[in-house]
CSV table of C-alpha atoms in Angstrom, one decimal:
chain,number,residue,atom,x,y,z
A,755,UNK,CA,-32.2,-200.8,-71.7
A,756,UNK,CA,-35.2,-202.8,-72.8
A,757,UNK,CA,-37.0,-205.3,-71.2
A,758,UNK,CA,-38.3,-208.8,-72.2
A,759,UNK,CA,-41.9,-209.3,-73.0
A,760,UNK,CA,-42.5,-211.5,-70.5
A,761,UNK,CA,-40.5,-209.1,-67.9
A,762,UNK,CA,-43.4,-206.2,-68.8
A,763,UNK,CA,-46.3,-209.2,-68.5
A,764,UNK,CA,-45.3,-210.2,-65.3
A,765,UNK,CA,-44.4,-205.8,-64.1
A,766,UNK,CA,-48.2,-205.0,-65.7
A,767,UNK,CA,-49.5,-207.8,-63.5
A,768,UNK,CA,-47.6,-206.5,-60.5
A,769,UNK,CA,-49.4,-203.0,-61.1
A,770,UNK,CA,-52.8,-204.4,-62.0
A,771,UNK,CA,-53.0,-206.5,-58.6
A,772,UNK,CA,-51.0,-203.7,-56.6
A,773,UNK,CA,-53.7,-200.9,-57.6
A,774,UNK,CA,-56.7,-203.4,-56.8
A,775,UNK,CA,-55.4,-204.7,-53.4
A,776,UNK,CA,-52.6,-202.2,-51.7
A,777,UNK,CA,-50.3,-204.9,-50.9
A,778,UNK,CA,-47.1,-206.3,-52.3
A,779,UNK,CA,-47.6,-209.0,-54.7
A,780,UNK,CA,-46.2,-212.5,-54.6
A,781,UNK,CA,-45.0,-214.9,-57.5
A,782,UNK,CA,-48.0,-216.9,-57.0
A,783,UNK,CA,-50.6,-214.3,-57.0
A,784,UNK,CA,-48.8,-213.9,-60.3
A,785,UNK,CA,-48.4,-217.6,-61.4
A,786,UNK,CA,-52.2,-218.1,-60.4
A,787,UNK,CA,-53.4,-214.5,-62.5
A,788,UNK,CA,-51.5,-214.0,-65.1
A,789,UNK,CA,-51.8,-216.7,-67.2
A,790,UNK,CA,-48.0,-216.9,-68.2
A,791,UNK,CA,-47.6,-220.4,-68.6
A,792,UNK,CA,-44.3,-220.5,-66.6
A,793,UNK,CA,-43.2,-221.5,-63.2
A,794,UNK,CA,-43.3,-220.1,-60.3
A,795,UNK,CA,-39.6,-220.1,-59.9
A,796,UNK,CA,-39.3,-218.6,-63.2
A,797,UNK,CA,-41.6,-215.8,-62.2
A,798,UNK,CA,-39.6,-215.1,-59.0
A,799,UNK,CA,-36.5,-214.9,-61.1
A,800,UNK,CA,-37.9,-212.5,-63.1
A,801,UNK,CA,-39.2,-210.1,-60.2
A,802,UNK,CA,-35.6,-210.4,-58.4
A,803,UNK,CA,-33.9,-208.9,-62.2
A,804,UNK,CA,-37.3,-206.3,-62.1
A,805,UNK,CA,-36.4,-205.2,-58.6
A,806,UNK,CA,-32.4,-204.9,-59.7
A,807,UNK,CA,-33.8,-203.2,-62.9
A,808,UNK,CA,-35.6,-200.2,-60.7
A,809,UNK,CA,-38.9,-201.4,-61.6
A,810,UNK,CA,-39.9,-203.1,-58.5
A,811,UNK,CA,-38.9,-203.0,-55.1
A,812,UNK,CA,-39.5,-205.3,-52.1
A,813,UNK,CA,-40.3,-204.2,-48.7
A,814,UNK,CA,-38.3,-206.9,-47.1
A,815,UNK,CA,-37.2,-210.3,-47.5
A,816,UNK,CA,-40.2,-212.2,-47.3
A,817,UNK,CA,-42.3,-209.6,-48.5
A,818,UNK,CA,-44.1,-209.8,-52.5
A,819,UNK,CA,-43.0,-206.6,-54.8
A,820,UNK,CA,-44.6,-203.3,-55.1
A,821,UNK,CA,-43.9,-200.7,-58.1
A,822,UNK,CA,-41.3,-198.0,-58.1
A,823,UNK,CA,-42.0,-194.7,-60.0
A,824,UNK,CA,-39.9,-195.9,-62.9
A,825,UNK,CA,-42.0,-199.3,-62.8
A,826,UNK,CA,-45.5,-197.0,-63.3
A,827,UNK,CA,-43.8,-195.2,-65.6
A,828,UNK,CA,-42.9,-198.0,-68.2
A,829,UNK,CA,-46.6,-199.4,-67.3
A,830,UNK,CA,-48.3,-196.1,-67.8
A,831,UNK,CA,-46.0,-195.5,-70.8
A,832,UNK,CA,-46.2,-198.9,-72.8
A,833,UNK,CA,-48.3,-201.5,-70.4
A,834,UNK,CA,-51.5,-200.5,-69.2
A,835,UNK,CA,-54.3,-201.5,-71.5
A,836,UNK,CA,-56.3,-197.9,-72.5
A,837,UNK,CA,-59.7,-197.9,-71.5
A,838,UNK,CA,-62.5,-196.9,-72.8
A,839,UNK,CA,-65.5,-196.1,-71.1
A,840,UNK,CA,-68.8,-197.8,-71.7
A,841,UNK,CA,-71.9,-196.2,-73.6
A,842,UNK,CA,-73.6,-196.3,-70.2
A,843,UNK,CA,-70.5,-194.8,-68.1
A,844,UNK,CA,-70.3,-191.8,-71.1
A,845,UNK,CA,-73.9,-191.2,-70.8
A,846,UNK,CA,-73.8,-190.8,-66.9
A,847,UNK,CA,-71.0,-188.4,-67.1
A,848,UNK,CA,-72.5,-186.3,-69.5
A,849,UNK,CA,-75.5,-186.3,-68.0
A,850,UNK,CA,-74.2,-184.9,-64.7
A,851,UNK,CA,-71.7,-182.5,-66.9
A,852,UNK,CA,-74.8,-181.0,-68.4
A,853,UNK,CA,-76.6,-180.8,-64.8
A,854,UNK,CA,-73.7,-179.0,-63.6
A,855,UNK,CA,-72.5,-176.5,-65.8
A,856,UNK,CA,-73.3,-172.9,-65.6
A,857,UNK,CA,-71.2,-169.8,-65.6
A,858,UNK,CA,-67.4,-170.6,-66.2
A,859,UNK,CA,-66.4,-170.4,-62.5
A,860,UNK,CA,-69.8,-172.2,-61.4
A,861,UNK,CA,-69.0,-174.9,-64.2
A,862,UNK,CA,-65.1,-175.3,-63.4
A,863,UNK,CA,-65.5,-175.9,-59.2
A,864,UNK,CA,-68.7,-178.6,-60.1
A,865,UNK,CA,-66.6,-180.4,-62.3
A,866,UNK,CA,-63.8,-180.4,-60.1
A,867,UNK,CA,-66.4,-182.0,-57.6
A,868,UNK,CA,-67.3,-184.5,-60.1
A,869,UNK,CA,-63.9,-185.3,-60.7
A,870,UNK,CA,-63.7,-186.0,-57.4
A,871,UNK,CA,-67.0,-188.4,-57.0
A,872,UNK,CA,-65.7,-190.7,-60.3
A,873,UNK,CA,-62.4,-191.3,-59.3
A,874,UNK,CA,-62.8,-191.2,-54.9
A,875,UNK,CA,-59.2,-189.0,-55.1
A,876,UNK,CA,-59.0,-185.1,-54.1
A,877,UNK,CA,-59.5,-183.1,-57.8
A,878,UNK,CA,-58.1,-179.6,-58.9
A,879,UNK,CA,-59.8,-177.4,-61.6
A,880,UNK,CA,-58.1,-174.2,-62.8
A,881,UNK,CA,-58.8,-171.8,-65.1
A,882,UNK,CA,-56.2,-168.6,-66.6
A,883,UNK,CA,-57.0,-166.1,-69.3
A,884,UNK,CA,-54.8,-164.7,-71.7
A,885,UNK,CA,-53.2,-161.2,-70.9
A,886,UNK,CA,-55.9,-158.4,-70.8
A,887,UNK,CA,-55.7,-154.3,-71.2
A,888,UNK,CA,-57.5,-151.3,-70.4
A,889,UNK,CA,-59.8,-150.1,-72.6
A,890,UNK,CA,-60.9,-147.0,-70.8
A,891,UNK,CA,-60.4,-145.1,-67.8
A,892,UNK,CA,-63.2,-143.5,-66.1
A,893,UNK,CA,-61.4,-141.5,-63.2
A,894,UNK,CA,-64.2,-139.8,-60.8
A,895,UNK,CA,-64.0,-136.7,-58.7
A,896,UNK,CA,-66.1,-137.1,-55.3
A,897,UNK,CA,-64.6,-134.2,-53.6
A,898,UNK,CA,-61.6,-132.7,-52.7
A,899,UNK,CA,-60.3,-136.1,-50.7
A,900,UNK,CA,-62.0,-138.3,-52.7
A,901,UNK,CA,-62.1,-139.8,-56.0
A,902,UNK,CA,-62.8,-143.4,-57.9
A,903,UNK,CA,-60.7,-145.5,-60.1
A,904,UNK,CA,-63.0,-147.0,-63.0
A,905,UNK,CA,-61.4,-149.3,-65.6
A,906,UNK,CA,-63.0,-151.2,-68.6
A,907,UNK,CA,-61.0,-153.9,-69.7
A,908,UNK,CA,-60.6,-155.7,-72.8
A,909,UNK,CA,-62.7,-158.5,-71.6
A,910,UNK,CA,-65.4,-156.0,-70.8
A,911,UNK,CA,-65.2,-156.9,-67.2
A,912,UNK,CA,-64.9,-153.4,-65.1
A,913,UNK,CA,-62.7,-152.9,-61.7
A,914,UNK,CA,-62.8,-149.8,-59.6
A,915,UNK,CA,-61.0,-148.5,-56.7
A,916,UNK,CA,-62.2,-145.6,-54.3
A,917,UNK,CA,-59.6,-143.5,-53.1
A,918,UNK,CA,-59.5,-141.3,-50.2
A,919,UNK,CA,-56.6,-139.1,-49.8
A,920,UNK,CA,-55.0,-137.0,-46.3
A,921,UNK,CA,-55.0,-133.5,-49.0
A,922,UNK,CA,-56.9,-132.0,-51.0
A,923,UNK,CA,-56.8,-132.3,-54.5
A,924,UNK,CA,-58.2,-130.3,-57.5
A,925,UNK,CA,-61.0,-131.2,-59.8
A,926,UNK,CA,-59.0,-130.2,-63.0
A,927,UNK,CA,-55.6,-132.4,-61.5
A,928,UNK,CA,-58.2,-134.9,-61.7
A,929,UNK,CA,-59.8,-134.4,-65.1
A,930,UNK,CA,-56.3,-133.9,-66.8
A,931,UNK,CA,-55.2,-137.5,-65.5
A,932,UNK,CA,-58.4,-139.0,-66.4
A,933,UNK,CA,-57.7,-137.6,-70.1
A,934,UNK,CA,-53.8,-138.3,-69.7
A,935,UNK,CA,-54.4,-142.3,-68.5
A,936,UNK,CA,-57.1,-143.0,-71.8
A,937,UNK,CA,-54.7,-141.4,-74.1
A,938,UNK,CA,-51.1,-143.2,-72.8
A,939,UNK,CA,-52.2,-146.4,-70.8
A,940,UNK,CA,-55.0,-147.7,-72.8
A,941,UNK,CA,-54.2,-150.6,-74.9
A,942,UNK,CA,-51.1,-151.7,-73.3
A,943,UNK,CA,-50.2,-154.9,-71.3
A,944,UNK,CA,-48.6,-154.9,-68.0
A,945,UNK,CA,-45.1,-155.1,-68.7
A,946,UNK,CA,-45.4,-151.8,-70.8
A,947,UNK,CA,-46.8,-149.3,-67.5
A,948,UNK,CA,-43.0,-148.4,-67.2
A,949,UNK,CA,-41.6,-145.5,-64.5
A,950,UNK,CA,-40.6,-143.3,-67.5
A,951,UNK,CA,-44.0,-143.9,-68.7
A,952,UNK,CA,-45.6,-143.0,-65.0
A,953,UNK,CA,-43.1,-140.2,-64.6
A,954,UNK,CA,-43.6,-138.9,-67.9
A,955,UNK,CA,-47.8,-138.7,-67.0
A,956,UNK,CA,-47.1,-137.2,-64.4
A,957,UNK,CA,-45.1,-134.4,-65.2
A,958,UNK,CA,-47.7,-133.8,-68.0
A,959,UNK,CA,-50.5,-133.4,-65.4
A,960,UNK,CA,-48.5,-131.7,-63.2
A,961,UNK,CA,-49.2,-133.9,-60.3
A,962,UNK,CA,-47.5,-132.5,-57.0
A,963,UNK,CA,-49.6,-134.7,-55.1
A,964,UNK,CA,-48.8,-138.2,-56.2
A,965,UNK,CA,-52.0,-139.1,-57.6
A,966,UNK,CA,-50.4,-140.4,-60.3
A,967,UNK,CA,-49.0,-142.9,-58.8
A,968,UNK,CA,-52.1,-144.3,-57.0
A,969,UNK,CA,-53.3,-145.1,-60.5
A,970,UNK,CA,-51.0,-146.4,-61.5
A,971,UNK,CA,-50.2,-148.9,-59.0
A,972,UNK,CA,-54.4,-149.5,-59.7
A,973,UNK,CA,-53.7,-150.4,-63.1
A,974,UNK,CA,-50.3,-152.8,-62.1
A,975,UNK,CA,-52.6,-154.9,-59.8
A,976,UNK,CA,-55.8,-155.1,-62.4
A,977,UNK,CA,-53.5,-156.2,-65.1
A,978,UNK,CA,-51.7,-158.5,-63.1
A,979,UNK,CA,-55.0,-160.1,-61.2
A,980,UNK,CA,-56.6,-160.1,-64.5
A,981,UNK,CA,-54.5,-163.2,-65.7
A,982,UNK,CA,-53.7,-164.7,-62.7
A,983,UNK,CA,-54.9,-168.4,-62.4
A,984,UNK,CA,-57.8,-169.2,-60.6
A,985,UNK,CA,-58.4,-172.7,-59.0
A,986,UNK,CA,-60.4,-174.8,-57.1
A,987,UNK,CA,-59.5,-177.7,-54.6
A,988,UNK,CA,-62.1,-180.7,-54.0
A,989,UNK,CA,-62.3,-182.9,-51.4
A,990,UNK,CA,-59.1,-183.1,-50.2
A,991,UNK,CA,-60.2,-185.1,-46.9
A,992,UNK,CA,-60.2,-188.3,-49.8
A,993,UNK,CA,-56.6,-188.8,-49.1
A,994,UNK,CA,-57.4,-190.4,-45.8
A,995,UNK,CA,-59.2,-193.3,-47.0
A,996,UNK,CA,-56.0,-194.3,-49.0
A,997,UNK,CA,-53.7,-196.7,-47.2
A,998,UNK,CA,-50.6,-195.0,-48.3
A,999,UNK,CA,-52.1,-191.8,-46.3
A,1000,UNK,CA,-53.0,-193.7,-43.4
A,1001,UNK,CA,-50.1,-191.8,-41.2
A,1002,UNK,CA,-52.0,-188.2,-40.7
A,1003,UNK,CA,-48.4,-186.0,-40.5
A,1004,UNK,CA,-48.0,-187.3,-44.5
A,1005,UNK,CA,-51.6,-186.9,-45.1
A,1006,UNK,CA,-51.8,-183.3,-44.0
A,1007,UNK,CA,-48.7,-182.1,-45.5
A,1008,UNK,CA,-49.7,-182.9,-49.0
A,1009,UNK,CA,-53.4,-181.3,-48.2
A,1010,UNK,CA,-51.7,-178.4,-47.0
A,1011,UNK,CA,-50.1,-178.4,-49.9
A,1012,UNK,CA,-52.9,-178.4,-52.1
A,1013,UNK,CA,-55.0,-176.0,-50.0
A,1014,UNK,CA,-52.3,-173.6,-49.7
A,1015,UNK,CA,-51.5,-172.8,-53.3
A,1016,UNK,CA,-48.7,-174.6,-55.0
A,1017,UNK,CA,-46.9,-175.7,-58.1
A,1018,UNK,CA,-48.5,-178.7,-60.2
A,1019,UNK,CA,-46.5,-178.2,-63.3
A,1020,UNK,CA,-43.2,-176.2,-63.6
A,1021,UNK,CA,-43.7,-172.7,-64.4
A,1022,UNK,CA,-42.7,-173.2,-68.2
A,1023,UNK,CA,-44.6,-176.2,-69.4
A,1024,UNK,CA,-48.1,-176.6,-70.9
A,1025,UNK,CA,-50.3,-179.5,-72.2
A,1026,UNK,CA,-51.7,-179.1,-75.5
A,1027,UNK,CA,-54.9,-180.8,-76.8
A,1028,UNK,CA,-58.0,-180.1,-75.2
A,1029,UNK,CA,-58.7,-183.7,-73.4
A,1030,UNK,CA,-55.2,-184.9,-73.9
A,1031,UNK,CA,-54.0,-186.1,-70.2
A,1032,UNK,CA,-50.6,-186.1,-68.7
A,1033,UNK,CA,-49.3,-188.3,-66.0
A,1034,UNK,CA,-47.0,-187.0,-63.4
A,1035,UNK,CA,-45.5,-189.9,-60.9
A,1036,UNK,CA,-44.0,-189.8,-57.7
A,1037,UNK,CA,-40.7,-188.0,-58.0
A,1038,UNK,CA,-41.7,-186.3,-61.3
A,1039,UNK,CA,-43.6,-183.9,-59.8
A,1040,UNK,CA,-42.7,-180.4,-59.1
A,1041,UNK,CA,-43.1,-180.0,-55.4
A,1042,UNK,CA,-41.6,-182.5,-52.5
A,1043,UNK,CA,-44.6,-182.8,-51.0
A,1044,UNK,CA,-46.2,-184.5,-54.6
A,1045,UNK,CA,-43.1,-186.8,-54.4
A,1046,UNK,CA,-44.9,-189.7,-52.9
A,1047,UNK,CA,-48.0,-188.6,-54.9
A,1048,UNK,CA,-49.4,-188.8,-58.4
A,1049,UNK,CA,-51.1,-185.9,-60.8
A,1050,UNK,CA,-53.2,-187.1,-63.3
A,1051,UNK,CA,-54.2,-183.5,-65.3
A,1052,UNK,CA,-56.0,-182.8,-68.8
A,1053,UNK,CA,-56.4,-179.7,-70.6
A,1054,UNK,CA,-59.2,-177.7,-71.7
A,1055,UNK,CA,-60.6,-174.7,-73.6
A,1056,UNK,CA,-63.3,-172.7,-72.8
A,1057,UNK,CA,-63.2,-170.1,-75.5
A,1058,UNK,CA,-62.4,-166.5,-75.2
A,1059,UNK,CA,-58.5,-166.9,-74.6
A,1060,UNK,CA,-59.9,-169.0,-71.5
A,1061,UNK,CA,-58.0,-172.1,-70.8
A,1062,UNK,CA,-57.2,-174.7,-68.2
A,1063,UNK,CA,-56.5,-177.8,-66.2
A,1064,UNK,CA,-58.4,-180.1,-64.5
A,1065,UNK,CA,-57.0,-183.6,-62.8
A,1066,UNK,CA,-56.7,-185.5,-59.5
A,1067,UNK,CA,-54.1,-186.3,-56.9
A,1068,UNK,CA,-53.7,-189.3,-55.2
A,1069,UNK,CA,-51.3,-192.2,-54.6
A,1070,UNK,CA,-48.7,-193.7,-57.4
A,1071,UNK,CA,-51.2,-196.8,-57.0
A,1072,UNK,CA,-53.8,-195.4,-58.9
A,1073,UNK,CA,-55.8,-196.9,-61.4
A,1074,UNK,CA,-54.3,-194.4,-64.4
A,1075,UNK,CA,-55.9,-196.1,-67.1
A,1076,UNK,CA,-59.7,-195.5,-65.2
A,1077,UNK,CA,-58.7,-192.3,-64.2
A,1078,UNK,CA,-57.2,-191.2,-67.5
A,1079,UNK,CA,-60.5,-192.0,-69.3
A,1080,UNK,CA,-62.8,-190.2,-67.2
A,1081,UNK,CA,-60.4,-186.6,-67.1
A,1082,UNK,CA,-59.9,-187.0,-70.9
A,1083,UNK,CA,-64.2,-187.0,-71.2
A,1084,UNK,CA,-64.9,-184.0,-68.3
A,1085,UNK,CA,-62.1,-182.0,-70.3
A,1086,UNK,CA,-63.4,-182.1,-73.9
A,1087,UNK,CA,-66.9,-181.9,-72.2
A,1088,UNK,CA,-66.0,-178.6,-71.0
A,1089,UNK,CA,-64.1,-177.5,-74.0
A,1090,UNK,CA,-67.5,-178.3,-76.6
A,1091,UNK,CA,-69.9,-177.1,-73.9
A,1092,UNK,CA,-68.1,-173.6,-73.4
A,1093,UNK,CA,-67.3,-173.3,-77.0
A,1094,UNK,CA,-63.7,-173.6,-76.5
A,1095,UNK,CA,-60.0,-174.6,-78.8
A,1096,UNK,CA,-57.8,-176.9,-77.9
A,1097,UNK,CA,-54.9,-175.9,-76.1
A,1098,UNK,CA,-53.6,-173.7,-73.0
A,1099,UNK,CA,-51.7,-170.2,-73.5
A,1100,UNK,CA,-47.9,-170.6,-73.4
A,1101,UNK,CA,-46.4,-170.3,-70.4
A,1102,UNK,CA,-49.5,-171.0,-68.3
A,1103,UNK,CA,-48.3,-171.2,-64.8
A,1104,UNK,CA,-50.5,-173.7,-64.1
A,1105,UNK,CA,-50.2,-173.0,-60.2
A,1106,UNK,CA,-52.9,-173.4,-57.6
A,1107,UNK,CA,-54.4,-170.3,-55.8
A,1108,UNK,CA,-57.4,-170.4,-54.1
A,1109,UNK,CA,-60.0,-168.3,-55.7
A,1110,UNK,CA,-60.6,-165.6,-53.3
A,1111,UNK,CA,-63.9,-163.2,-53.4
A,1112,UNK,CA,-63.5,-160.5,-56.3
A,1113,UNK,CA,-65.4,-157.2,-57.2
A,1114,UNK,CA,-65.4,-157.9,-61.0
A,1115,UNK,CA,-68.8,-156.6,-63.0
A,1116,UNK,CA,-69.5,-157.6,-66.2
A,1117,UNK,CA,-69.5,-154.7,-68.5
């Protein structure tokens, strides 16, 4: 149902004051600061109706009111003033961004830190690539019990693996497998590496040692890992400075979720438009650990089929307008400086996977 303009103004005043103070808001404060031109009694009646409609809640009878997730949603969608950064703020953010943008992973990590510094909330940044294929196999015989698998990927990165065997292998078998994998496994995606393809290759090579399975397993591992999102979580301990997270158990539960890996968006959801911002409030979040928090995320496009998200996690009492303006500028700046377009790929999983040490080399 629709609510009156006066109720909307009162709701906006409650949210603005609660963001500022983190304390329940009374009718006197609204009467003094909102400029509504009506009495405290009228405001009290309107507040009571907003509570009954689910936009506000009252911790106890004598307390003021606090926004609910439903109230925040209406505020974000219709009521908040879209904040424009000043020229000085924009120049300062751009200056700091220019200092931090170097190689891609360094850039994403550093921009995540900058987002945290600008908002005073924990920040996350995620990057993912579209599916890659293998351009070339080099299977190098070392000795009777050892060979090396070298894969050149379509994005010009190289992955290699040293394989030691408990049995002796003929050099001619390794050479046959190198030819067969180059003819049958290049230019295909992970889901096309089927059991039928593997078994037919094994028969064609007359491989009775299981070498085909070893090479195929490494192929699947590399193709799967090549498009796995990598992410950076920054300054989780900033949560502890927020009144809502004074309970250590509550704070550590959320911090553990962010640090340990978890979905921010459902697997089938994406964000379109570089710099476009999305807000997830309380129960709208996908994970139980995020139900008392809000997540604000913006998408960026770094070119070369590289897409991602940058965002922050904080209490529902968040200055959404200011956070959205800063993240939008950071995401658009990433896209511009890294040479990208505007949208993450369809079906991007947006899962937080803490980036580990890799062995990629530029080919």
